[in-house]
Tab-separated table of C-alpha atoms and ligand atoms in Angstrom:
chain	number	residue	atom	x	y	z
R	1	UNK	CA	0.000	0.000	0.000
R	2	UNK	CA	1.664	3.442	-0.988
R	3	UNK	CA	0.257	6.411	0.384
R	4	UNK	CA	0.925	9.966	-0.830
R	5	UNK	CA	0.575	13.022	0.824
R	6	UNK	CA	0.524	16.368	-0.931
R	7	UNK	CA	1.274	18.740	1.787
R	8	UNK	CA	2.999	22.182	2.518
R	9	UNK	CA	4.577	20.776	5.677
R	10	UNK	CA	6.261	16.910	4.443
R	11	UNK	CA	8.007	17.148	7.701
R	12	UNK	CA	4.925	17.370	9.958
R	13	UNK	CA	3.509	14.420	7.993
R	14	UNK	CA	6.047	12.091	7.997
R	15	UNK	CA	7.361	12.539	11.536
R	16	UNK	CA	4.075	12.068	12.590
R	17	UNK	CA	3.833	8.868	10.446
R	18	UNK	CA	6.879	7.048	11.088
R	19	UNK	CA	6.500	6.475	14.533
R	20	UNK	CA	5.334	3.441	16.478
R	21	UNK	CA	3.256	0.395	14.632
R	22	UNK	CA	2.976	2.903	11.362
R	23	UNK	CA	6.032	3.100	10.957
R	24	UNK	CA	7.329	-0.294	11.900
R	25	UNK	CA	4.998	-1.700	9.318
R	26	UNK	CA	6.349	1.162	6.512
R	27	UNK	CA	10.323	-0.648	7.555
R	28	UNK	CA	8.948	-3.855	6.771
R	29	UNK	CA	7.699	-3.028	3.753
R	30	UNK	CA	3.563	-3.302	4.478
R	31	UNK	CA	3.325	0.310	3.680
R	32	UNK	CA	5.272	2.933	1.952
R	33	UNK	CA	4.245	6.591	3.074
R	34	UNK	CA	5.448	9.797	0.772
R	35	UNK	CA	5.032	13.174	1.725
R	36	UNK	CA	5.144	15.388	-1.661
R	37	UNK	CA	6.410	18.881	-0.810
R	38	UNK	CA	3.652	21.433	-3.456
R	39	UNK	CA	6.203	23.865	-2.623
R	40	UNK	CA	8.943	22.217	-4.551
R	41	UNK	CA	6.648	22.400	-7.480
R	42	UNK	CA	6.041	26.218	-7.589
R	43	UNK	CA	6.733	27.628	-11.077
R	44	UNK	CA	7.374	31.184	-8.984
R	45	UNK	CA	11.117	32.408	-8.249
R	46	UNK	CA	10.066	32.987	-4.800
R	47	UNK	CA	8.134	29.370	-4.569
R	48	UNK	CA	4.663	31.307	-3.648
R	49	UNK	CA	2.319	28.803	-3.627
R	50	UNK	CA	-0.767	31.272	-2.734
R	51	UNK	CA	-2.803	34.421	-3.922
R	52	UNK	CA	-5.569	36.460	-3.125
R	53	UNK	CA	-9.018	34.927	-4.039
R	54	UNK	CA	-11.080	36.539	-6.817
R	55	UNK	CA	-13.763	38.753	-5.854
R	56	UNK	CA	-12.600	39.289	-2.540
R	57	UNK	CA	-12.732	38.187	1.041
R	58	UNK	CA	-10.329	37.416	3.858
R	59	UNK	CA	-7.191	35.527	3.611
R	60	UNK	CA	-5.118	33.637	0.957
R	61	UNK	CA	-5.659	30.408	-1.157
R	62	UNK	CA	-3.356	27.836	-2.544
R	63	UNK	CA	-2.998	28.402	-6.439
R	64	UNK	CA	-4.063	25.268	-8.761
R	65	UNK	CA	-0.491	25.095	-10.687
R	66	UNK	CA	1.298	24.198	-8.052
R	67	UNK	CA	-1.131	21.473	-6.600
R	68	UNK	CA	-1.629	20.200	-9.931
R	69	UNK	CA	1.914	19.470	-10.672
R	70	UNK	CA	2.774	17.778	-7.445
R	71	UNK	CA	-0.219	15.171	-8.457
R	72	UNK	CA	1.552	14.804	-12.005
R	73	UNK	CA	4.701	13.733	-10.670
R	74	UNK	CA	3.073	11.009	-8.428
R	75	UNK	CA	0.923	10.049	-11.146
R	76	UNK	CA	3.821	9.797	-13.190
R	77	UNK	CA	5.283	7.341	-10.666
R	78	UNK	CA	1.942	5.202	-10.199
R	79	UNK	CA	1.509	5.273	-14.108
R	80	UNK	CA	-2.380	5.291	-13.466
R	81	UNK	CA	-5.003	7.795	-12.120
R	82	UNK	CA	-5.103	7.059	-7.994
R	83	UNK	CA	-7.555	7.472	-5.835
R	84	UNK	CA	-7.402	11.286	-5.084
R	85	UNK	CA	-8.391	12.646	-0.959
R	86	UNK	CA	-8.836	16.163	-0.414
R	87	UNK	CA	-9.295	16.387	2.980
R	88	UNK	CA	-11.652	18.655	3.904
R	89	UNK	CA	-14.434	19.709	6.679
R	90	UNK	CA	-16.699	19.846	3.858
R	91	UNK	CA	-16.379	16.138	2.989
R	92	UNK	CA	-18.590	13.366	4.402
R	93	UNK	CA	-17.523	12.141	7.517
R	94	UNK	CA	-14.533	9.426	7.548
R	95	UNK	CA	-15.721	6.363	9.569
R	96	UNK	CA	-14.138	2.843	10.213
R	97	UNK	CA	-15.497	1.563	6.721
R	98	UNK	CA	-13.756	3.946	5.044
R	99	UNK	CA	-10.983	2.403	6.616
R	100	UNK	CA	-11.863	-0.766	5.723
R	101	UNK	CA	-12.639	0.175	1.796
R	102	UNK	CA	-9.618	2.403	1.341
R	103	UNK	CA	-7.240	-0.209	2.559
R	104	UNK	CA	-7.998	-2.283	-0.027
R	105	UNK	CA	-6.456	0.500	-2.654
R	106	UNK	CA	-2.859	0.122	-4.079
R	107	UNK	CA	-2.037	3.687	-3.743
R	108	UNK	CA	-3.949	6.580	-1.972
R	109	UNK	CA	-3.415	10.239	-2.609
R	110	UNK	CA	-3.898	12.823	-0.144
R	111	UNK	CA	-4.328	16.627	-0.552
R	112	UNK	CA	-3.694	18.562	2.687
R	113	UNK	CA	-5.467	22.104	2.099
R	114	UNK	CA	-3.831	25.101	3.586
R	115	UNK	CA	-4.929	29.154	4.321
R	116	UNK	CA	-8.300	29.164	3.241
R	117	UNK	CA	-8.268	26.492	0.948
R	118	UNK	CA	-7.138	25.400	-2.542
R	119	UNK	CA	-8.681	26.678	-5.986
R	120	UNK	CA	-11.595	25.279	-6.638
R	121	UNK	CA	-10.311	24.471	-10.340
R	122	UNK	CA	-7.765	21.884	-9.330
R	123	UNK	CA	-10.133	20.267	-6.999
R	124	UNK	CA	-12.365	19.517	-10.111
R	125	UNK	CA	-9.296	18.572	-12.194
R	126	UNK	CA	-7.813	15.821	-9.518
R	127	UNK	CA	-10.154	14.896	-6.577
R	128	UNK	CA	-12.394	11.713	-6.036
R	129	UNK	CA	-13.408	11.787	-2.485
R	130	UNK	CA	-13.892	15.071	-0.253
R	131	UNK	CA	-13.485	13.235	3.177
R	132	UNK	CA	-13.507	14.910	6.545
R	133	UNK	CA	-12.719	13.971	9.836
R	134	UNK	CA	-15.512	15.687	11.817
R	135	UNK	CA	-17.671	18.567	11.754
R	136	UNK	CA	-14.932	21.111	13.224
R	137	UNK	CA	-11.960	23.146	11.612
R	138	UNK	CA	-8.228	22.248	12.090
R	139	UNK	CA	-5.843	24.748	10.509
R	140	UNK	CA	-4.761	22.481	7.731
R	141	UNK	CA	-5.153	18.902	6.326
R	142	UNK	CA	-2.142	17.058	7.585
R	143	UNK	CA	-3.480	16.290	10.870
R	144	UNK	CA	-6.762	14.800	9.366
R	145	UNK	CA	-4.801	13.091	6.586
R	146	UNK	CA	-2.540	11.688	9.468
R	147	UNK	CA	-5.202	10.756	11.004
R	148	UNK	CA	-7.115	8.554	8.342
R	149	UNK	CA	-3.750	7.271	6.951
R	150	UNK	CA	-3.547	5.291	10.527
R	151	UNK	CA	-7.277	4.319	10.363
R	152	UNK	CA	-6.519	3.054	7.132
R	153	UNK	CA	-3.085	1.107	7.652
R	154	UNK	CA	-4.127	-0.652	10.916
R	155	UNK	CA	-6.709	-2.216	8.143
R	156	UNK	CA	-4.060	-3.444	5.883
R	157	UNK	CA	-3.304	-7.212	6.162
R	158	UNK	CA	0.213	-7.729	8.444
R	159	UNK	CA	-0.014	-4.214	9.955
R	160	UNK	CA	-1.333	-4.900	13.254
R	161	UNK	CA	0.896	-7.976	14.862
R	162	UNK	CA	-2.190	-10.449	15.957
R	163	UNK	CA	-5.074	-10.523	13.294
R	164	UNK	CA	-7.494	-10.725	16.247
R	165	UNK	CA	-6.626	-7.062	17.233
R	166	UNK	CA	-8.303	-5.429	14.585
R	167	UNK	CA	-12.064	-7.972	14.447
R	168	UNK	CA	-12.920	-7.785	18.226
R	169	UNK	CA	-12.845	-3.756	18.209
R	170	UNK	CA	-15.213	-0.771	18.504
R	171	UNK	CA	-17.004	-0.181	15.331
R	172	UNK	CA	-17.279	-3.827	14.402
R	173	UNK	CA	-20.788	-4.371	13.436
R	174	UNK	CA	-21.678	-0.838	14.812
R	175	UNK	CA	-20.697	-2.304	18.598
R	176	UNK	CA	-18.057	-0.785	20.794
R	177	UNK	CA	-15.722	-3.180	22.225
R	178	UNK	CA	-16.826	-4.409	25.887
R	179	UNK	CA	-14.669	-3.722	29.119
R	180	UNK	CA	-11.038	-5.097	29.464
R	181	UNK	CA	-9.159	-5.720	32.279
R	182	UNK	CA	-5.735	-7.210	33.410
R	183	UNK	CA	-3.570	-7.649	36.538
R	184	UNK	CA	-3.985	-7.378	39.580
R	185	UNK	CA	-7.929	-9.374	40.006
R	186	UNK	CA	-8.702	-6.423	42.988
R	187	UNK	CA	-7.348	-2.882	42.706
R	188	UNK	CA	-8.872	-0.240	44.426
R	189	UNK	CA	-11.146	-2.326	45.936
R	190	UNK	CA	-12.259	-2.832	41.948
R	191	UNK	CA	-12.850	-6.545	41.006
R	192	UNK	CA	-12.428	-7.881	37.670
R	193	UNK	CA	-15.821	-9.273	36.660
R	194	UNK	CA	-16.307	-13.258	38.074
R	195	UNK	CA	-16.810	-14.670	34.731
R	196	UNK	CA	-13.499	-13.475	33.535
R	197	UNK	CA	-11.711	-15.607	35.701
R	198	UNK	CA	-13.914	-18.750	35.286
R	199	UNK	CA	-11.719	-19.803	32.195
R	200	UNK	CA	-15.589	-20.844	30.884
R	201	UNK	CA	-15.090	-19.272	27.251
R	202	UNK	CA	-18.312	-19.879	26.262
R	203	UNK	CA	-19.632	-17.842	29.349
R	204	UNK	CA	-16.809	-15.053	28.857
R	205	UNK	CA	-17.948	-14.858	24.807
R	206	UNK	CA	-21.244	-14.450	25.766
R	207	UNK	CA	-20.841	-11.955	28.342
R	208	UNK	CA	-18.605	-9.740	26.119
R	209	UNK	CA	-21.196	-9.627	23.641
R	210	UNK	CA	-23.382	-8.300	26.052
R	211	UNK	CA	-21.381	-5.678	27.095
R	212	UNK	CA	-20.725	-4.038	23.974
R	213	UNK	CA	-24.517	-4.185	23.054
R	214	UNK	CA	-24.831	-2.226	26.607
R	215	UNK	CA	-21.855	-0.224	26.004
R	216	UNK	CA	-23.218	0.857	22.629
R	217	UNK	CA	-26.783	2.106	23.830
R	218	UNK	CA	-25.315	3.393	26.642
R	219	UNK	CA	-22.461	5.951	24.801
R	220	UNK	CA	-23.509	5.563	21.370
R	221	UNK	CA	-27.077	5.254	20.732
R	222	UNK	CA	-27.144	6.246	17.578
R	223	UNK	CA	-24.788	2.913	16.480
R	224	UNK	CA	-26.907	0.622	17.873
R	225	UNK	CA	-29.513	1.298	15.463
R	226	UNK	CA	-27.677	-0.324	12.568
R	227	UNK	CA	-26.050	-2.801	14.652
R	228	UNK	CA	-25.926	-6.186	13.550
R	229	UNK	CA	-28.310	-7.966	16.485
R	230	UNK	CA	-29.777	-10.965	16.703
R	231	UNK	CA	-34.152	-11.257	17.521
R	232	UNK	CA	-33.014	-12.355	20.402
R	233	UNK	CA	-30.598	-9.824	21.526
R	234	UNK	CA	-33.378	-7.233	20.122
R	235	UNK	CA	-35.879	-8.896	22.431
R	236	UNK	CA	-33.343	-9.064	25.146
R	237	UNK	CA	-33.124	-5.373	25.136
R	238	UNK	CA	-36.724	-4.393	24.318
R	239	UNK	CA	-37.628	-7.155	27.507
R	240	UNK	CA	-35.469	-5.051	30.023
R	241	UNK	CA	-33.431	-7.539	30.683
R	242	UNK	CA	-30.406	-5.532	29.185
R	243	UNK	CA	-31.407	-2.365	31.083
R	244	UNK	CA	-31.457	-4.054	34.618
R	245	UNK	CA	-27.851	-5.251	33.877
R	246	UNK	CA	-26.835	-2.411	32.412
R	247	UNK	CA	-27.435	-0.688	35.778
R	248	UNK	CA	-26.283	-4.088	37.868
R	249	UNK	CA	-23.188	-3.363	35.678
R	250	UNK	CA	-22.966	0.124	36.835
R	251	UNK	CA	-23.367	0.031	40.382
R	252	UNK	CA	-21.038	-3.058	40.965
P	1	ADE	N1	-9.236	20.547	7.279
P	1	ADE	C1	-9.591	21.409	8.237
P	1	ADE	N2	-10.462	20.872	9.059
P	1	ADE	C2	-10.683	19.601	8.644
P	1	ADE	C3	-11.515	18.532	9.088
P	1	ADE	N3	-12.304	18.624	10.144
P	1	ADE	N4	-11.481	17.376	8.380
P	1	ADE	C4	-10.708	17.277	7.291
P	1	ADE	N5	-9.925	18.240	6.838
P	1	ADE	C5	-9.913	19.406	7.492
């Protein structure tokens, strides 16, 4: 997977990137991350990469030429026309099957967005996918495109160590992932739940599931509604039964 990120600040980007389980996987070879400096393709003597916007209105924008030619040279390298991101608050809202659906990609293309945006003309030329990372606004792309790059890498096959890591997790048929816990059995006067020490897997599968059903309509009600339930987990829940241990849950 070789992603490409068209940015004013490379640096940002790829010390960001090459840290940690990102970057372990980009030495072994899972991944290869480029970050494509627009500046080095200004045709200006001073390498401006902005200008005022026509018609008006507060601050600068980032001029088409410059953007466009950065995309040539990687498309020059890929030798076919990429998947093109331009992150953006305006785009729908990244989620973990985006994840899922870009890792599957040979190469990705990012465009990180700087001042108060990038000429609308370019966008047209280049762009697939307008993808944002919530409704609020950073001051550029390149924490957003850091951001999905990591969503989207964790997905690729060999990136996380154990293959279970990335199938039990929040998100996976619209559930969060239930509790955790690990050494020491009390602290705090805190107990780890009984039926995680039984060593009864069948009883410990069952009550996970549970808990990330009461998890989800607890924090995230709105997920639960396209959750992937079973009539009898619906009934479960409609019956009560999940809201009395829910709060049996709570007050342990
Ligand atoms: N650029 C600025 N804010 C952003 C956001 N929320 N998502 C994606 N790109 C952005």
């Amino acid at each position: 997977m070789n992603f490409y990120i068209l940015t004013l600040f490379p640096e940002m980007v790829m010390d960001g990137l090459n840290t940690s389980i990102i970057g372990r996987a980009a030495e072994a070879g899972l991944l290869r991350l480029e970050a494509v400096n627009i500046r080095d393709y200004s045709a200006n003597k001073h390498h401006k990469v902005d200008d005022y916007p026509y018609g008006g209105g507060a601050g600068m924008l980032m001029q088409a030429q410059p953007v466009y030619d950065a995309y040539q040279a990687v498309l020059g390298r890929i030798g076919r026309k990429p998947r093109c991101i331009y992150v953006t608050p305006q785009g729908r809202t990244f989620s973990q099957k985006d994840a899922k659906r870009f890792a599957k990609e040979s190469d990705l293309v990012f465009l990180c967005g700087h001042y108060e945006g990038i000429d609308e003309r370019v966008l047209e030329e280049i762009v697939t996918d307008y993808v944002s990372i919530g409704d609020y606004v950073l001051t550029g792309g390149e924490l957003p495109a850091m951001v999905m790059v990591d969503a989207i890498s964790r997905m690729v096959p060999g990136v996380l160590g154990n293959q279970e890591s990335g199938s039990a997790e929040s998100f996976e048929g619209s559930l969060l992932e239930y509790p955790q816990y690990s050494r020491p059995e009390e602290w705090r006067g805190r107990r780890v739940p009984e039926v995680l020490l039984s060593g009864h897997h069948k009883n410990i599968e069952a009550w996970r599931r549970q808990q990330s059903i009461l998890r989800t309509r607890e924090r995230r009600p709105d997920l639960l509604a396209q959750a992937e339930l079973t009539d009898k987990e619906r009934e479960w829940l409609k019956e009560g039964m999940g809201k009395r241990q829910g709060l049996a849950e709570k007050d342990k």
